[in-house]
XYZ file of C-alpha atoms in Angstrom:
392
model
C -0.226 -0.051 -0.825
C 1.100 3.300 -0.826
C 2.174 5.686 2.410
C -0.317 9.124 1.106
C 2.219 11.007 1.566
C 4.973 10.324 -0.951
C 4.688 11.252 -4.268
C 2.867 9.026 -7.061
C 5.089 7.229 -9.024
C 3.753 6.618 -12.831
C 1.108 4.366 -13.161
C 1.873 0.721 -14.927
C 0.181 -0.827 -17.943
C -2.403 -2.613 -16.147
C -3.113 -0.604 -13.329
C -5.479 2.400 -11.844
C -4.312 5.094 -9.438
C -6.458 4.915 -6.115
C -6.701 6.678 -2.896
C -3.576 4.626 -1.381
C -1.555 3.920 -4.933
C -1.533 1.931 -8.409
C -3.580 -1.120 -8.196
C -4.530 -3.976 -10.714
C -7.730 -2.344 -12.878
C -10.157 -5.092 -11.549
C -8.914 -4.557 -7.942
C -11.088 -2.099 -6.049
C -10.644 0.073 -2.841
C -13.761 0.281 0.045
C -13.999 1.750 3.016
C -14.285 -1.458 5.740
C -18.349 -0.392 6.134
C -18.979 -0.451 3.400
C -17.381 -4.404 3.027
C -19.652 -5.591 6.067
C -22.801 -7.055 5.720
C -25.383 -3.782 6.302
C -27.311 -6.055 8.783
C -24.647 -6.358 11.122
C -22.558 -3.376 10.706
C -19.118 -2.665 12.783
C -19.611 -2.591 16.722
C -17.629 -2.308 19.542
C -17.856 -5.109 22.115
C -19.500 -6.105 26.266
C -18.562 -2.696 28.887
C -18.605 -4.512 31.740
C -18.236 -8.621 31.322
C -18.878 -9.749 34.815
C -17.945 -11.943 36.718
C -17.558 -15.943 35.221
C -20.863 -17.591 34.983
C -21.413 -21.256 34.165
C -23.323 -22.125 31.489
C -22.825 -17.951 29.997
C -22.320 -16.517 27.046
C -18.521 -16.998 25.988
C -16.765 -13.448 25.478
C -13.680 -13.061 23.173
C -11.009 -10.553 25.167
C -7.257 -9.113 22.985
C -5.513 -12.246 24.246
C -7.217 -14.667 22.948
C -7.583 -12.649 19.309
C -6.335 -15.230 17.656
C -7.052 -18.539 19.545
C -10.679 -18.248 20.305
C -11.310 -22.322 19.928
C -8.477 -23.397 21.634
C -9.602 -21.826 24.992
C -11.535 -21.578 27.934
C -12.931 -18.049 27.491
C -14.387 -15.595 30.186
C -18.864 -16.355 30.071
C -20.810 -13.327 31.075
C -24.777 -13.806 32.504
C -27.413 -14.038 29.513
C -28.531 -10.854 31.275
C -25.415 -8.678 31.026
C -24.853 -10.066 27.358
C -28.338 -8.581 26.651
C -28.097 -5.963 26.479
C -24.663 -5.734 24.126
C -27.051 -8.847 20.807
C -25.513 -5.892 18.254
C -22.154 -6.860 18.991
C -22.737 -11.118 19.158
C -20.218 -12.835 16.601
C -20.176 -16.219 14.767
C -18.199 -17.854 11.968
C -16.528 -15.838 9.703
C -16.490 -12.435 11.800
C -13.025 -10.416 11.649
C -12.063 -8.955 14.933
C -10.033 -6.324 15.336
C -8.387 -4.615 18.664
C -9.444 -1.167 18.994
C -8.809 -0.310 22.744
C -5.128 -0.334 24.567
C -3.001 -2.325 22.388
C -4.089 -1.484 18.840
C -4.773 -3.581 15.105
C -4.385 -7.366 16.431
C -6.593 -9.211 14.352
C -8.857 -12.386 14.565
C -11.361 -14.158 12.381
C -14.361 -16.363 14.378
C -14.116 -19.398 13.790
C -17.359 -22.118 12.244
C -19.043 -23.304 14.799
C -18.553 -20.655 17.488
C -21.261 -18.328 18.938
C -20.539 -15.122 21.846
C -19.462 -11.823 22.108
C -16.825 -9.359 22.286
C -15.293 -7.741 25.073
C -15.302 -3.538 24.338
C -11.528 -3.326 23.345
C -12.241 -5.128 20.183
C -14.671 -4.026 17.054
C -16.614 -6.928 15.457
C -16.161 -6.596 10.509
C -19.143 -9.513 9.356
C -16.998 -9.380 5.223
C -20.209 -10.177 3.080
C -19.613 -12.257 0.249
C -17.594 -9.854 -2.163
C -15.072 -9.880 0.729
C -13.470 -13.243 2.440
C -12.822 -13.062 6.108
C -8.969 -14.285 6.025
C -7.828 -12.437 3.582
C -9.372 -9.239 5.020
C -7.677 -10.341 8.548
C -4.262 -11.095 6.140
C -4.823 -7.746 4.523
C -5.413 -6.143 8.051
C -2.458 -7.769 10.019
C 0.287 -6.454 7.184
C 2.984 -4.075 8.349
C 1.729 -1.120 5.597
C -1.906 -1.387 7.084
C -0.658 -1.579 10.900
C 1.034 1.613 9.779
C -1.951 2.918 8.459
C -3.391 1.825 11.435
C -1.267 3.501 13.564
C -1.298 6.996 11.792
C -5.328 7.122 13.008
C -5.015 6.625 16.615
C -5.862 8.185 19.059
C -5.014 9.421 22.835
C -2.421 9.234 24.987
C -2.780 7.193 28.016
C -5.721 4.961 26.723
C -5.080 4.132 22.818
C -7.965 4.146 20.515
C -8.799 3.356 17.033
C -12.368 5.159 17.441
C -15.207 2.890 15.829
C -15.874 6.328 12.948
C -12.098 5.589 12.041
C -12.298 2.270 12.048
C -15.481 2.636 9.090
C -14.135 4.443 6.914
C -10.520 2.469 6.891
C -9.654 1.744 3.293
C -8.654 -2.219 2.096
C -7.804 -3.641 -1.213
C -10.907 -5.964 -2.453
C -9.632 -7.968 -5.560
C -11.615 -10.504 -7.757
C -13.102 -13.200 -4.851
C -11.317 -16.039 -6.294
C -7.745 -13.409 -6.413
C -8.103 -13.231 -2.345
C -9.153 -17.162 -1.971
C -6.218 -17.523 -3.871
C -3.881 -15.319 -1.965
C -5.015 -16.831 1.894
C -4.409 -20.478 0.671
C -1.166 -19.209 -0.025
C -0.435 -17.417 3.604
C -2.529 -20.112 5.396
C 0.775 -23.464 4.513
C 2.591 -20.774 6.229
C 0.516 -20.808 9.085
C 0.038 -23.974 9.126
C 3.579 -24.643 9.295
C 3.750 -22.621 11.587
C 1.209 -24.231 14.206
C 2.832 -27.286 14.173
C 6.066 -26.833 14.833
C 5.096 -24.369 17.821
C 3.014 -27.613 19.121
C 6.327 -30.020 19.121
C 8.131 -26.781 20.667
C 5.818 -26.930 23.371
C 5.376 -30.585 23.976
C 9.479 -30.835 23.726
C 9.670 -27.951 26.612
C 7.500 -29.937 28.484
C 9.933 -33.173 29.038
C 12.992 -30.823 29.499
C 11.618 -29.125 32.192
C 10.395 -32.255 33.916
C 13.776 -33.752 33.552
C 15.293 -30.059 35.119
C 12.915 -30.923 37.763
C 14.331 -33.996 38.229
C 17.677 -32.873 37.761
C 17.927 -29.831 40.003
C 15.676 -31.161 42.279
C 18.779 -34.532 42.988
C 20.926 -31.622 43.654
C 19.103 -30.108 47.163
C 21.128 -33.861 48.798
C 24.293 -32.586 48.168
C 26.099 -31.757 50.734
C 28.383 -28.663 49.675
C 24.999 -27.361 48.047
C 24.209 -23.613 48.899
C 20.593 -21.673 48.256
C 20.950 -17.808 47.417
C 18.765 -15.172 46.042
C 19.177 -14.407 42.501
C 20.275 -10.973 43.612
C 23.602 -12.579 45.176
C 24.281 -13.878 41.327
C 23.728 -12.080 38.934
C 22.166 -8.256 38.237
C 18.713 -8.204 36.296
C 18.344 -5.311 33.928
C 15.570 -3.887 32.287
C 15.704 -2.984 28.577
C 14.383 -0.273 26.611
C 10.684 0.283 24.790
C 10.476 1.033 21.258
C 7.536 2.207 18.726
C 5.671 -0.178 17.308
C 6.613 1.797 14.140
C 9.896 0.759 14.315
C 9.689 -2.941 14.763
C 8.165 -2.944 11.236
C 11.746 -4.394 10.348
C 15.326 -4.764 10.552
C 18.789 -7.767 11.692
C 17.865 -8.225 15.436
C 15.195 -9.263 17.232
C 13.544 -7.068 20.031
C 12.568 -9.500 22.857
C 9.627 -7.759 25.068
C 6.791 -9.404 26.448
C 6.006 -12.170 24.413
C 7.361 -15.732 24.401
C 8.113 -15.146 20.190
C 10.082 -11.688 19.241
C 7.776 -8.684 18.917
C 9.078 -7.681 15.808
C 13.073 -6.051 14.138
C 15.228 -3.556 14.732
C 18.486 -2.091 12.665
C 19.951 -1.903 16.062
C 20.958 -3.902 18.760
C 21.513 -3.189 22.731
C 22.766 -6.715 23.938
C 24.901 -9.102 23.353
C 23.935 -12.489 22.070
C 24.163 -15.092 25.137
C 21.617 -13.572 27.694
C 19.533 -14.911 29.529
C 16.169 -12.914 29.410
C 12.341 -12.538 31.777
C 9.934 -11.293 30.595
C 8.657 -9.099 32.620
C 5.162 -7.578 31.228
C 2.228 -9.004 29.586
C 0.682 -12.430 29.356
C 3.736 -14.237 28.990
C 5.277 -11.713 31.824
C 8.013 -14.849 33.670
C 9.171 -16.576 30.575
C 12.905 -17.089 30.765
C 14.633 -16.964 27.331
C 18.262 -17.647 25.648
C 19.256 -15.290 23.242
C 21.533 -16.877 21.248
C 22.515 -13.555 18.732
C 22.590 -9.928 19.113
C 19.161 -8.280 20.130
C 16.826 -5.208 21.358
C 16.143 -5.437 24.909
C 12.791 -4.229 25.087
C 11.106 -2.318 27.793
C 8.815 -5.199 28.641
C 11.502 -7.321 28.976
C 14.348 -8.382 32.445
C 17.945 -9.132 30.831
C 20.211 -11.689 33.858
C 24.009 -10.066 33.423
C 27.210 -10.113 35.214
C 26.803 -13.838 36.682
C 28.941 -14.604 39.588
C 31.688 -17.231 39.585
C 29.574 -19.036 41.878
C 27.370 -19.724 38.866
C 27.454 -21.190 35.385
C 25.147 -19.759 33.046
C 23.936 -23.129 31.807
C 23.169 -24.227 34.511
C 21.196 -21.194 35.787
C 19.518 -20.990 32.392
C 17.800 -24.111 33.317
C 17.420 -23.960 36.859
C 15.610 -20.312 36.326
C 13.098 -22.301 33.364
C 12.646 -24.780 35.316
C 10.928 -22.708 38.148
C 8.967 -20.043 35.106
C 6.144 -21.532 36.516
C 6.715 -19.955 39.715
C 8.151 -16.831 38.186
C 5.390 -15.653 36.130
C 3.220 -16.087 39.387
C 5.706 -13.317 40.568
C 2.940 -11.117 38.715
C 0.975 -8.597 39.804
C -0.993 -5.797 37.957
C -4.539 -6.734 36.919
C -4.296 -4.542 33.580
C -1.073 -5.287 32.035
C 0.532 -8.388 34.289
C 4.681 -7.514 35.290
C 6.957 -8.793 37.801
C 8.419 -6.601 39.902
C 12.525 -6.446 39.828
C 12.335 -6.386 43.834
C 10.502 -10.126 43.797
C 12.307 -11.578 40.653
C 15.924 -10.959 42.680
C 14.510 -12.243 45.500
C 14.051 -15.548 43.949
C 15.707 -18.619 45.581
C 18.570 -20.752 43.288
C 20.164 -23.751 44.176
C 23.635 -23.881 43.490
C 25.538 -27.116 43.470
C 29.612 -27.355 43.275
C 30.640 -25.248 39.703
C 31.604 -28.948 38.403
C 28.396 -30.603 39.017
C 26.760 -27.651 37.860
C 28.443 -27.525 34.446
C 27.300 -32.162 34.780
C 23.835 -31.037 34.858
C 24.219 -28.281 32.178
C 25.901 -30.840 29.625
C 22.806 -33.203 30.152
C 20.188 -30.490 29.761
C 21.955 -28.563 26.776
C 21.050 -31.619 24.728
C 17.432 -30.416 24.415
C 17.370 -27.408 24.658
C 19.335 -27.226 21.072
C 17.227 -29.531 19.753
C 13.925 -26.367 20.754
C 16.715 -23.561 19.302
C 16.907 -25.148 16.325
C 13.357 -25.130 16.366
C 13.044 -22.060 16.983
C 15.558 -21.110 14.112
C 12.526 -23.241 12.009
C 9.881 -21.012 13.157
C 11.812 -17.399 12.610
C 12.591 -18.618 9.632
C 8.776 -19.346 8.394
C 7.791 -16.685 10.125
C 9.718 -14.030 8.418
C 9.384 -15.832 4.842
C 5.352 -15.310 5.607
C 6.468 -11.216 6.690
C 8.336 -11.116 3.681
C 5.626 -12.521 1.534
C 2.832 -10.275 2.816
C 4.961 -7.251 2.370
C 4.446 -8.333 -1.275
C 1.403 -8.495 -1.859
C 0.144 -5.182 0.644
C 3.561 -3.204 0.388
C 3.805 0.434 -0.624
C 4.564 1.391 -3.634
């Protein structure tokens, strides 16, 4: 898509000039309101969902927008939900986050019936627009940049419902949309299989790690010290969303995968990180290559001679669920550095640490190989999306 601030290049043969740049002659530019089913206009969701109610109506929040059919959702009472009949969702609806975290996109799976939280907007495409194609277009970097320019607010960001309705999207012939969606779905299926494999291996390795570490407690020379006595915990620097759209260095922030890519790095590879904020706060990782440490992530530096880095990584990873329970806050959960520094670490003799680490590093390398495959597929998909939904 074109940046409207740039001068338009000459229109190529077979293309036409549009409000968002040159497009094939049989492609249209329409507002989201124009492609939405008139009987189900674009709407926000439930304002206050109330307590979880057994047999109530499931409500989709931002954090589960891409996992609607895979997780257990909060359910609100029929009385509360009944006041928001206009925002009910069904299979094929496209959801867009419009408050707080802007620009997250999901598609409601077939067979699902429920409603959405206030932070989401529902878009029910007409037959002229494929749901999966629309969701992919909304996720594309060029589209996200256009959305960012329309966001308002300082403390609480918002993509207003009026701006959503007037937002321009490209609408190729339906057969073209479906073909593009199918190509990109192949990447998504490959990523899902690798992610599931990684999860299974991670659970197995965590169990083995715990068994080995528990045995070290029986060692006569074993000591127990807080993390603050073994290393220095530092917090990173937050980047603007527009600064993580591309680059050579992964940005580790609050998630279990890089939140983006940046042109600069601020932390050396081989550093242990612990997610500080967000739904995945407490996630322990070893960043193998140079990276940008974000403002919602901690790095573990300056290790004491008493502790081997590989052993510390495995020790922290084995207690990841315990670390996650340190989170505080209801809106954006986070882990306070002071609480993390109090975490007690079991320290056997250094020779024993290295023996345990060697045994566990093999499994960790398998996970790293899977991570590399995931990163390759992710970047391939991103590159394809940039070509399909590019700026001119």
